[in-house]
Coordinates of C-alpha atoms and ligand atoms in Angstrom, one line a residue:
Chain A
M1 CA 13.7 6.1 -10.2
G2 CA 15.0 9.5 -11.3
E3 CA 14.8 8.5 -14.9
L4 CA 11.2 7.2 -14.5
H5 CA 10.3 10.6 -13.0
D6 CA 11.9 12.5 -15.8
A7 CA 10.1 10.3 -18.4
G8 CA 6.8 11.7 -17.1
S9 CA 5.8 9.7 -14.1
Y10 CA 3.1 11.5 -12.2
G11 CA 3.6 10.7 -8.6
H12 CA 1.0 11.9 -6.1
G13 CA 0.3 8.5 -4.6
F14 CA 0.2 6.7 -7.9
R15 CA 2.4 3.9 -9.1
R16 CA 5.5 5.3 -10.9
A17 CA 4.5 3.2 -14.0
Y18 CA 1.3 1.5 -14.9
A19 CA -0.4 4.3 -13.1
K20 CA -3.9 4.0 -14.6
G21 CA -5.5 0.8 -13.3
V22 CA -8.3 -1.0 -11.5
C23 CA -8.5 -3.8 -8.9
V24 CA -10.1 -7.2 -9.7
S25 CA -10.6 -10.3 -7.8
G26 CA -11.5 -14.0 -8.2
W27 CA -9.8 -17.3 -8.0
F28 CA -7.5 -19.8 -9.6
D29 CA -8.2 -23.5 -10.1
A30 CA -5.1 -25.8 -10.9
S31 CA -5.5 -28.3 -13.6
G32 CA -2.8 -30.5 -12.0
D33 CA -1.0 -30.8 -15.3
A34 CA 1.9 -28.5 -14.1
S35 CA 2.2 -30.3 -10.8
H36 CA 5.0 -32.6 -12.1
L37 CA 7.1 -29.5 -13.0
S38 CA 6.6 -27.5 -9.7
R39 CA 5.7 -28.2 -6.2
A40 CA 4.1 -24.8 -5.8
A41 CA 0.8 -25.1 -4.0
V42 CA -1.0 -23.1 -6.7
F43 CA -0.4 -25.9 -9.3
H44 CA -2.0 -28.4 -7.0
E45 CA -4.9 -26.7 -5.3
Q46 CA -8.5 -25.6 -6.3
H47 CA -10.1 -22.3 -5.7
V48 CA -7.0 -20.3 -4.7
P49 CA -8.1 -16.8 -3.9
V50 CA -6.7 -14.1 -6.3
I51 CA -6.4 -10.3 -6.1
G52 CA -5.4 -8.6 -9.3
R53 CA -5.0 -5.4 -11.1
F54 CA -5.5 -4.5 -14.8
A55 CA -3.5 -1.4 -15.9
L56 CA -2.2 0.6 -18.8
A57 CA 1.5 1.1 -18.9
V58 CA 1.4 4.9 -18.6
G59 CA 3.1 7.2 -16.2
Q60 CA 0.1 9.5 -16.1
P61 CA -2.9 8.1 -14.2
Y62 CA -5.4 10.3 -16.2
A63 CA -4.0 9.6 -19.6
P64 CA -6.7 8.8 -22.2
D65 CA -7.0 5.0 -23.0
S66 CA -5.4 4.1 -26.3
A67 CA -5.4 0.9 -28.2
V68 CA -1.6 0.8 -28.6
T69 CA -0.8 1.3 -25.0
V70 CA 0.7 -1.8 -23.3
R71 CA -1.9 -3.4 -21.1
S72 CA -1.0 -5.4 -18.0
M73 CA -2.5 -8.0 -15.7
A74 CA -1.0 -8.3 -12.2
L75 CA -1.9 -11.1 -9.8
R76 CA -1.5 -12.1 -6.2
L77 CA -2.4 -15.8 -5.7
M78 CA -3.0 -16.7 -2.1
P79 CA -3.3 -20.4 -1.3
P80 CA -4.7 -20.5 2.3
D81 CA -1.9 -22.9 3.6
A82 CA 1.2 -22.0 1.6
P83 CA 3.3 -18.8 0.6
E84 CA 1.7 -16.5 -1.9
W85 CA 2.7 -15.9 -5.5
R86 CA 2.8 -12.5 -7.2
T87 CA 3.2 -11.9 -10.9
G88 CA 2.9 -9.0 -13.3
M89 CA 2.3 -9.7 -17.0
N90 CA 2.1 -7.5 -20.1
D91 CA 0.4 -8.0 -23.4
P92 CA 3.3 -7.6 -25.9
P93 CA 5.2 -10.8 -26.6
V94 CA 8.7 -9.6 -25.7
L95 CA 10.3 -6.9 -23.6
P96 CA 12.6 -4.7 -25.7
L97 CA 15.0 -4.3 -22.9
R98 CA 17.7 -6.8 -21.9
D99 CA 19.3 -5.5 -18.6
A100 CA 19.7 -2.7 -16.1
R101 CA 21.7 -0.6 -18.6
D102 CA 19.1 -0.9 -21.3
V103 CA 16.4 0.1 -18.8
S104 CA 18.2 3.2 -17.7
D105 CA 19.2 4.2 -21.2
F106 CA 15.5 3.7 -22.4
F107 CA 14.0 5.8 -19.7
A108 CA 16.6 8.5 -20.3
S109 CA 15.6 8.5 -23.9
Q110 CA 12.0 8.9 -22.9
Q111 CA 12.7 12.0 -20.9
I112 CA 10.1 14.7 -21.4
D113 CA 11.2 17.7 -23.3
P114 CA 9.9 20.7 -21.4
A115 CA 9.4 22.6 -24.7
T116 CA 7.0 20.1 -26.1
G117 CA 5.8 18.2 -23.1
K118 CA 6.6 15.0 -24.9
P119 CA 9.8 12.9 -25.3
D120 CA 12.2 14.1 -27.9
P121 CA 11.8 11.9 -31.1
A122 CA 15.5 12.3 -31.9
R123 CA 16.5 10.9 -28.5
M124 CA 14.1 8.0 -28.9
K125 CA 15.5 7.3 -32.4
A126 CA 19.0 7.5 -31.0
F127 CA 18.2 4.9 -28.4
G128 CA 17.0 2.5 -31.3
M129 CA 20.3 3.2 -33.2
T130 CA 22.5 2.5 -30.2
H131 CA 20.7 -0.6 -29.0
P132 CA 20.5 -2.7 -32.3
W133 CA 20.1 -5.9 -30.3
L134 CA 16.7 -4.8 -29.3
K135 CA 15.5 -4.1 -32.8
S136 CA 13.9 -7.5 -33.4
A137 CA 12.0 -7.2 -30.1
A138 CA 10.8 -3.7 -30.9
D139 CA 9.6 -4.8 -34.4
E140 CA 7.8 -7.8 -32.9
N141 CA 5.9 -5.5 -30.5
T142 CA 5.1 -2.9 -33.1
H143 CA 3.5 -5.5 -35.4
R144 CA 1.7 -7.4 -32.6
F145 CA -2.0 -8.1 -32.8
V146 CA -4.0 -5.8 -30.6
S147 CA -7.2 -7.2 -29.1
S148 CA -10.3 -5.2 -28.4
G149 CA -9.9 -4.8 -24.7
F150 CA -8.5 -6.3 -21.4
A151 CA -11.0 -9.3 -21.4
D152 CA -9.7 -10.8 -24.7
D153 CA -6.0 -10.0 -24.3
T154 CA -3.1 -12.3 -23.7
F155 CA -0.7 -11.4 -21.0
H156 CA 2.9 -12.7 -20.9
S157 CA 5.4 -13.1 -18.2
L158 CA 8.1 -12.0 -20.6
D159 CA 10.8 -12.8 -18.0
S160 CA 11.7 -16.4 -17.5
F161 CA 11.5 -18.3 -14.2
V162 CA 12.6 -21.7 -13.0
L163 CA 10.0 -24.2 -11.8
V164 CA 11.2 -26.7 -9.1
A165 CA 9.6 -30.1 -8.9
A166 CA 9.1 -32.1 -5.7
D167 CA 12.2 -34.2 -6.7
G168 CA 14.3 -31.1 -7.3
T169 CA 14.1 -31.1 -11.1
R170 CA 14.4 -27.6 -12.5
T171 CA 12.7 -26.4 -15.6
A172 CA 13.1 -23.0 -17.2
V173 CA 9.7 -21.5 -18.3
R174 CA 7.7 -18.5 -19.3
W175 CA 4.0 -18.3 -18.9
A176 CA 1.0 -16.4 -20.4
M177 CA -2.6 -15.9 -19.5
I178 CA -4.7 -16.8 -22.6
P179 CA -8.2 -15.6 -22.7
M180 CA -11.2 -18.0 -22.8
Q181 CA -13.4 -15.1 -24.1
S182 CA -13.5 -14.8 -27.9
V183 CA -10.8 -12.5 -29.2
E184 CA -11.7 -9.6 -31.3
P185 CA -9.4 -7.1 -33.0
G186 CA -9.4 -3.6 -31.5
D187 CA -10.4 -0.6 -33.5
G188 CA -9.5 2.0 -30.9
K189 CA -11.6 4.8 -32.5
T190 CA -13.7 6.2 -29.7
G191 CA -14.0 9.5 -28.1
D192 CA -14.2 8.0 -24.6
R193 CA -11.0 8.6 -22.4
D194 CA -11.7 5.5 -20.4
Y195 CA -13.2 3.2 -23.0
L196 CA -11.0 0.3 -22.2
F197 CA -11.7 0.4 -18.5
R198 CA -15.5 1.0 -19.1
K199 CA -15.5 -2.1 -21.5
L200 CA -13.7 -4.2 -18.8
I201 CA -16.2 -3.3 -16.1
G202 CA -19.1 -4.1 -18.4
D203 CA -17.5 -7.4 -19.5
I204 CA -16.8 -8.6 -15.9
H205 CA -20.3 -7.6 -14.7
D206 CA -21.8 -9.5 -17.6
H207 CA -20.0 -12.7 -16.7
P208 CA -16.9 -13.8 -14.9
L209 CA -13.8 -13.6 -17.1
Q210 CA -11.5 -16.5 -17.6
W211 CA -8.0 -17.2 -18.7
H212 CA -5.8 -20.3 -19.1
L213 CA -2.4 -20.1 -17.4
V214 CA -0.3 -21.7 -20.1
I215 CA 3.3 -22.5 -19.2
T216 CA 5.9 -22.7 -21.9
V217 CA 8.9 -24.9 -21.3
A218 CA 12.1 -23.6 -22.7
G219 CA 13.3 -25.5 -25.8
A220 CA 17.0 -26.3 -26.6
H221 CA 17.5 -23.1 -28.5
D222 CA 15.5 -20.6 -26.4
V223 CA 17.5 -17.8 -24.6
I224 CA 16.4 -18.0 -21.0
N225 CA 17.9 -14.9 -19.4
D226 CA 16.9 -12.3 -22.0
P227 CA 13.3 -11.2 -22.2
S228 CA 14.0 -9.4 -25.5
Q229 CA 14.3 -12.8 -27.2
I230 CA 11.2 -14.5 -28.4
W231 CA 11.0 -18.3 -27.8
A232 CA 10.5 -21.0 -30.5
Q233 CA 6.9 -21.5 -31.6
D234 CA 7.0 -25.3 -31.2
D235 CA 8.0 -25.3 -27.5
Q236 CA 6.1 -27.7 -25.2
T237 CA 3.3 -26.0 -23.3
V238 CA 1.3 -27.0 -20.3
D239 CA -2.1 -25.7 -19.3
A240 CA -1.6 -25.2 -15.5
G241 CA -5.1 -24.1 -14.7
T242 CA -7.9 -21.5 -15.0
L243 CA -8.0 -18.0 -13.6
T244 CA -11.6 -16.6 -13.0
L245 CA -12.1 -13.0 -12.2
N246 CA -15.6 -12.0 -11.2
S247 CA -15.3 -8.8 -9.3
I248 CA -14.0 -5.4 -10.0
E249 CA -13.3 -2.4 -7.8
S250 CA -11.8 1.1 -8.1
E251 CA -8.3 1.5 -6.8
E252 CA -9.9 3.9 -4.2
G253 CA -10.1 1.6 -1.3
G254 CA -9.6 -1.5 -3.6
P255 CA -7.6 -4.5 -2.4
C256 CA -4.8 -4.1 -5.0
T257 CA -3.8 -0.5 -4.1
G258 CA -1.7 -1.2 -1.0
I259 CA 0.5 -3.9 -2.5
T260 CA 3.2 -4.1 -5.1
F261 CA 3.3 -6.8 -7.6
D262 CA 7.0 -7.6 -7.2
P263 CA 7.9 -10.4 -9.6
L264 CA 10.3 -12.0 -7.1
I265 CA 7.6 -12.7 -4.5
L266 CA 7.6 -16.4 -5.3
P267 CA 6.4 -19.5 -3.4
P268 CA 8.5 -22.6 -2.9
G269 CA 8.5 -24.4 -6.3
I270 CA 9.0 -21.2 -8.5
Q271 CA 12.4 -19.4 -8.6
P272 CA 13.8 -16.5 -10.4
S273 CA 16.0 -17.2 -13.5
D274 CA 19.1 -15.2 -14.0
D275 CA 17.2 -12.7 -16.1
P276 CA 18.6 -9.3 -14.9
I277 CA 15.3 -7.5 -15.6
L278 CA 13.8 -9.4 -12.7
Q279 CA 16.2 -7.8 -10.3
V280 CA 15.6 -4.4 -11.8
R281 CA 11.9 -4.8 -11.5
S282 CA 12.0 -6.0 -7.8
A283 CA 14.2 -3.1 -6.8
V284 CA 12.2 -0.5 -8.7
Y285 CA 8.8 -1.7 -7.6
M286 CA 10.0 -1.6 -3.9
R287 CA 11.0 2.1 -4.4
S288 CA 7.9 3.0 -6.3
F289 CA 5.9 1.4 -3.5
S290 CA 7.6 3.3 -0.7
L291 CA 7.4 6.6 -2.6
R292 CA 3.8 6.3 -3.5
S293 CA 2.6 5.1 -0.1
G294 CA 4.0 8.1 1.6
E295 CA 2.2 10.5 -0.7
K296 CA -1.3 12.0 -0.5
R297 CA -3.2 10.4 -3.3
S298 CA -5.6 12.0 -5.6
P299 CA -8.6 10.1 -7.0
S300 CA -8.1 7.3 -9.5
A301 CA -9.3 7.9 -13.0
V302 CA -11.4 4.7 -12.7
T303 CA -13.5 5.9 -9.8
P304 CA -16.1 3.9 -7.8
S305 CA -18.8 5.8 -9.6
L306 CA -17.5 4.8 -13.0
I307 CA -17.7 1.3 -11.9
Q308 CA -21.3 1.8 -10.6
T309 CA -22.5 3.6 -13.7
S310 CA -21.0 0.9 -16.1
E311 CA -22.7 -1.7 -13.9
G312 CA -26.0 0.1 -14.2
R313 CA -25.8 0.4 -17.9
K314 CA -25.4 -3.4 -18.1
S315 CA -28.1 -4.5 -15.9
Chain B
M1 CA 47.0 4.2 35.3
S2 CA 44.0 2.4 36.7
C3 CA 43.9 -1.1 35.6
M4 CA 40.6 -2.9 34.7
A5 CA 39.9 -6.5 34.2
S6 CA 38.7 -7.7 30.8
F7 CA 35.1 -8.4 30.0
P8 CA 34.0 -12.0 30.2
L9 CA 34.8 -14.1 27.2
L10 CA 31.1 -14.4 26.2
S11 CA 30.7 -10.6 26.2
R12 CA 33.8 -10.1 24.1
V13 CA 32.8 -12.8 21.5
L14 CA 29.4 -11.3 21.3
H15 CA 30.8 -7.8 20.8
W16 CA 33.1 -8.6 18.0
L17 CA 30.7 -11.0 16.3
M18 CA 28.0 -8.4 16.2
A19 CA 30.5 -5.6 15.3
I20 CA 31.2 -7.5 12.1
M21 CA 27.6 -8.3 11.4
I22 CA 26.4 -4.8 11.9
L23 CA 29.0 -3.2 9.7
A24 CA 28.3 -5.8 7.0
M25 CA 24.6 -5.1 7.4
L26 CA 25.0 -1.3 7.0
F27 CA 27.0 -1.8 3.8
I28 CA 24.7 -4.5 2.4
G29 CA 21.7 -2.3 3.1
L30 CA 23.2 0.8 1.6
F31 CA 24.4 -1.1 -1.5
M32 CA 21.1 -3.0 -2.1
A33 CA 18.9 0.1 -1.5
S34 CA 20.9 2.1 -4.1
S35 CA 21.4 -0.6 -6.8
V36 CA 19.2 -2.4 -9.3
G37 CA 22.1 -4.7 -10.3
P38 CA 22.0 -8.4 -10.7
N39 CA 22.6 -9.0 -7.1
Y40 CA 19.7 -7.0 -5.6
H41 CA 17.5 -10.1 -4.7
R42 CA 20.5 -12.0 -3.3
L43 CA 21.4 -9.1 -1.1
V44 CA 17.8 -8.6 0.3
T45 CA 17.7 -12.4 0.8
L46 CA 20.8 -12.1 2.9
H47 CA 19.7 -8.9 4.6
R48 CA 16.7 -10.3 6.3
P49 CA 18.1 -13.3 8.2
L50 CA 21.2 -11.4 9.1
G51 CA 19.2 -8.6 10.5
I52 CA 17.0 -11.0 12.5
A53 CA 20.1 -12.7 13.8
I54 CA 21.4 -9.4 15.0
L55 CA 18.0 -8.9 16.7
V56 CA 18.2 -12.2 18.5
L57 CA 21.9 -11.7 19.5
A58 CA 21.2 -8.2 20.7
I59 CA 18.5 -9.4 23.1
L60 CA 20.8 -12.2 24.3
R61 CA 23.6 -9.7 24.7
L62 CA 21.4 -7.3 26.6
G63 CA 20.5 -10.1 29.0
N64 CA 24.1 -11.1 29.3
R65 CA 25.1 -7.5 30.0
L66 CA 22.4 -7.1 32.8
R67 CA 23.5 -10.4 34.4
S68 CA 27.3 -10.3 34.1
S69 CA 29.8 -8.0 35.7
V70 CA 30.5 -4.7 33.8
Q71 CA 33.9 -3.2 34.0
P72 CA 33.7 0.3 35.4
L73 CA 35.3 3.0 33.5
P74 CA 38.5 4.4 34.9
D75 CA 37.7 6.9 37.7
D76 CA 40.0 9.6 36.3
M77 CA 37.7 10.0 33.3
P78 CA 35.8 13.3 33.3
R79 CA 32.1 13.0 34.3
L80 CA 30.8 14.3 31.0
L81 CA 32.8 11.7 29.1
R82 CA 31.5 8.9 31.3
W83 CA 28.0 10.2 30.9
A84 CA 28.5 10.2 27.1
A85 CA 29.8 6.7 27.2
T86 CA 26.8 5.3 29.1
A87 CA 24.4 7.2 26.9
S88 CA 26.0 6.1 23.7
H89 CA 26.0 2.4 24.9
L90 CA 22.3 2.7 25.7
L91 CA 21.7 4.0 22.3
L92 CA 23.7 1.3 20.6
Y93 CA 21.7 -1.3 22.4
G94 CA 18.4 0.5 21.5
L95 CA 19.3 0.8 17.8
M96 CA 20.6 -2.8 17.5
I97 CA 17.1 -3.9 18.7
A98 CA 15.0 -1.2 17.1
L99 CA 16.5 -1.3 13.6
P100 CA 15.7 -4.9 12.8
L101 CA 12.3 -4.6 14.5
V102 CA 11.6 -1.6 12.2
G103 CA 12.7 -3.7 9.2
W104 CA 10.5 -6.6 10.1
G105 CA 7.6 -4.2 11.0
M106 CA 7.9 -2.3 7.8
L107 CA 7.7 -5.3 5.6
S108 CA 4.6 -6.5 7.6
A109 CA 3.0 -3.1 7.1
G110 CA 3.8 -3.2 3.4
G111 CA 1.9 -6.5 3.0
F112 CA 5.0 -8.4 1.9
P113 CA 5.5 -12.0 2.8
I114 CA 8.8 -12.1 4.7
P115 CA 11.0 -15.1 3.9
L116 CA 13.6 -15.7 6.5
W117 CA 15.3 -18.8 5.2
G118 CA 14.8 -20.2 1.7
Q119 CA 11.2 -19.7 0.4
S120 CA 9.4 -21.9 3.0
V121 CA 10.4 -20.3 6.3
L122 CA 8.5 -17.1 6.7
L123 CA 8.4 -14.6 9.5
P124 CA 4.9 -13.8 10.8
S125 CA 3.6 -10.4 10.2
I126 CA 3.9 -8.1 13.3
L127 CA 1.9 -5.1 12.1
P128 CA -1.3 -4.7 10.2
H129 CA -1.1 -4.1 6.4
N130 CA -1.0 -0.3 6.1
P131 CA 0.8 1.3 3.2
V132 CA 1.2 4.7 5.0
L133 CA 2.8 3.0 8.0
W134 CA 5.0 1.0 5.6
S135 CA 6.3 4.2 3.9
W136 CA 6.8 5.8 7.2
L137 CA 8.7 2.9 8.6
R138 CA 10.7 2.5 5.5
S139 CA 12.1 6.0 5.9
A140 CA 12.6 5.3 9.6
H141 CA 14.7 2.4 8.7
S142 CA 17.0 4.5 6.7
V143 CA 17.2 7.2 9.3
L144 CA 17.9 4.8 12.1
A145 CA 20.5 3.0 10.0
F146 CA 22.4 6.2 9.4
A147 CA 22.1 7.0 13.1
L148 CA 23.5 3.6 14.0
F149 CA 26.3 4.1 11.5
G150 CA 27.2 7.5 13.0
L151 CA 27.1 6.0 16.4
V152 CA 29.3 3.1 15.5
L153 CA 31.8 5.5 14.0
A154 CA 31.8 7.6 17.2
H155 CA 32.2 4.3 19.2
I156 CA 35.2 3.3 17.2
G157 CA 36.6 6.8 17.6
A158 CA 36.2 6.6 21.4
A159 CA 37.8 3.2 21.5
L160 CA 40.8 4.4 19.7
F161 CA 40.8 7.5 21.9
H162 CA 41.1 5.2 24.9
G163 CA 43.7 2.9 23.3
L164 CA 45.9 5.5 21.5
I165 CA 45.5 8.8 23.3
R166 CA 44.5 8.1 26.9
R167 CA 46.4 4.8 26.7
D168 CA 44.1 3.4 29.5
S169 CA 42.9 -0.1 29.8
V170 CA 39.4 0.4 28.3
L171 CA 40.2 -0.8 24.8
R172 CA 42.2 -3.8 26.1
S173 CA 39.2 -4.8 28.3
M174 CA 37.2 -5.7 25.1
I175 CA 40.0 -7.4 23.2
Ligands
LIG401 C1 12.4 -3.4 -17.3 C2 12.0 -2.4 -16.7 C3 10.8 -2.2 -15.9 C4 10.6 -1.1 -15.1 C5 11.6 -0.1 -14.8 C6 9.3 -1.2 -14.6 C7 8.8 -0.4 -13.7 C8 7.6 -0.5 -13.1 C9 7.1 0.3 -11.9 C10 7.8 1.4 -11.3 C11 5.8 -0.1 -11.6 C12 4.9 0.4 -10.5 C13 5.1 -0.5 -9.3 C14 4.3 -0.1 -8.0 O1 4.2 1.1 -7.6 O2 3.6 -1.1 -7.4 C15 5.5 -1.2 -12.5 C16 4.3 -1.9 -12.5 C17 4.1 -3.0 -13.3 N1 5.0 -3.7 -14.2 FE1 6.8 -3.0 -14.7 N2 8.7 -2.4 -15.1 C18 9.6 -3.0 -15.9 C19 9.3 -4.1 -16.6 C20 8.2 -4.9 -16.6 C21 8.0 -6.1 -17.3 C22 9.0 -6.9 -18.1 C23 6.7 -6.5 -17.0 C24 6.0 -7.7 -17.4 C25 6.3 -8.8 -17.8 C26 6.1 -5.5 -16.2 C27 4.9 -5.6 -15.6 C28 4.4 -4.8 -14.8 C29 3.0 -4.8 -14.3 C30 2.0 -5.8 -14.6 C31 2.9 -3.7 -13.4 C32 1.6 -3.2 -12.7 C33 1.5 -3.9 -11.5 C34 0.2 -3.3 -10.9 O3 -0.7 -3.3 -11.6 O4 0.4 -2.9 -9.8 N3 7.1 -4.5 -15.9 N4 6.6 -1.4 -13.4
LIG402 C1 20.7 -4.4 12.6 C2 20.0 -4.7 11.6 C3 19.9 -4.0 10.2 C4 20.6 -3.0 9.7 C5 22.0 -2.5 10.2 C6 20.0 -2.6 8.5 C7 20.5 -1.7 7.6 C8 19.8 -1.2 6.5 C9 20.3 -0.2 5.6 C10 21.5 0.7 5.8 C11 19.5 -0.1 4.6 C12 19.4 0.9 3.4 C13 18.7 2.2 3.8 C14 18.6 3.2 2.7 O1 19.6 3.4 2.1 O2 17.5 3.7 2.5 C15 18.4 -1.1 4.8 C16 17.3 -1.3 3.9 C17 16.4 -2.3 4.1 N1 16.3 -3.2 5.1 FE1 17.5 -3.3 6.7 N2 18.8 -3.3 8.3 C18 18.7 -4.2 9.4 C19 17.6 -5.1 9.6 C20 16.7 -5.4 8.7 C21 15.7 -6.4 8.9 C22 15.5 -7.4 10.1 C23 14.9 -6.4 7.8 C24 13.7 -7.3 7.5 C25 13.2 -8.3 8.0 C26 15.3 -5.4 6.9 C27 14.8 -5.0 5.7 C28 15.2 -4.0 4.9 C29 14.6 -3.7 3.7 C30 13.5 -4.4 3.0 C31 15.4 -2.6 3.1 C32 15.0 -1.8 1.8 C33 15.6 -2.5 0.6 C34 15.3 -1.5 -0.6 O3 14.8 -0.4 -0.5 O4 15.5 -2.0 -1.7 N3 16.4 -4.7 7.5 N4 18.6 -1.8 5.9

């Protein structure tokens, strides 16, 4: 937590990371195709209520939107008669961190230099040099395709999980939310500090946004417990169902603000893999949540009135 | 030397069982809350049912204590010490019950599902979802845990004082 703070996390009631965000809600309809892999209710039921949050992976909640910033989709799926499922996904294909040691070294390398107000480039470079095993993941992410906004972006679980079927069969998987909206490349040249959020608000008011939840089953050569390793392209995939998001609200009073998207809040039928990053995330989100909940919060950059005006523009 | 009878067997079993559980819990709690290591989730998963077991046992134990005979302290003990003994015992019971209740309450207020056993057996929420309350109770859980730890240390110190320095029968009455 100290390292996150020194790396420029803002505090004041905001999430210690992914600070700039907005609440959304909708539902999830299972296709039934994943029900033989997992007994989790979400893979069997229709119209499971969902609360979610889109965010930018920034420490500062008032940072201007930028095309290259990592975007996230976090979801809380709440079947009425079964335990809930929370998941947080990011848009790069891999996580260039392997374990708790890497995480702490990384945030230390991102420490803000008081002289420049930015992380010291030499430190960041040194991190790359001393962590050669992360190079391929970092390259993968630098050269990734960047879409025009949240609505046409693909979000990955990055970490692996284990699905447990009714008969006890265990299957290692990752998953991704793949947009049903047509995908366009982002240009990112705009003077608007909140253009990504403004666009999302407009898109969702235009029509409900949808994604396929696509589950990838680990192949024989895939590394399960290391999110910095990409999986083979020809792995078997299963379309588990459709996410529909039709409503958007500011974090001020929105339904996603008072919860934390701890990736280890899992229903029966989904279990953690031995990926150490999952443990780091669970512990860190818990601490971020207890710190931020005790603080007096300043208004979110994506205010209720921003949501109103973007709505007005559309209609 | 005044000679006191032992506590009933049930009281003694409960006492030592809970002593082990509480010490274990204090260390599990401290370790998990300060680590992000590969065992974080496993420790939290153990912490919840063990804490609830302590709550149940503490209530049973309080019932047992109110029903059964309590060995009076030796009458050559100074009044202040006896008063301190009674007060510290009351506090120990209070914390053994309050700490797990705060743990349960804080997770309720944080909007978390609270798995007790595996992933299917969940505890019901006992407080409304309220992040400010969650944060407050989360701090209270730490403060009360440290208070309990301090009290346990004082309790062990007092027991040894009886056994080794005063050499009266108080320590033996619980063995
Ligand atoms: C490895 C080290 C990581 C650290 C230290 C870290 C840290 C954090 C922190 C402190 C938060 C704020 C939590 C809150 O206050 O509720 C957060 C949010 C989030 N993280 Fe991570 N994270 C890590 C990795 C990941 C990975 C691998 C993913 C995705 C696969 C991810 C996805 C998310 C998402 C989606 C959110 C936003 C949740 C929301 O919108 O509330 N994180 N992260
Ligand atoms: C006698 C019973 C209990 C004892 C002695 C105990 C002790 C502790 C201690 C020492 C900590 C670490 C505090 C810190 O360093 O800040 C802790 C944290 C915690 N306890 Fe308990 N606890 C008890 C019961 C419970 C129960 C019943 C629950 C939930 C149902 C619970 C949930 C938690 C949680 C969620 C944390 C925080 C973990 C984190 O921050 O990562 N505890 N406990």
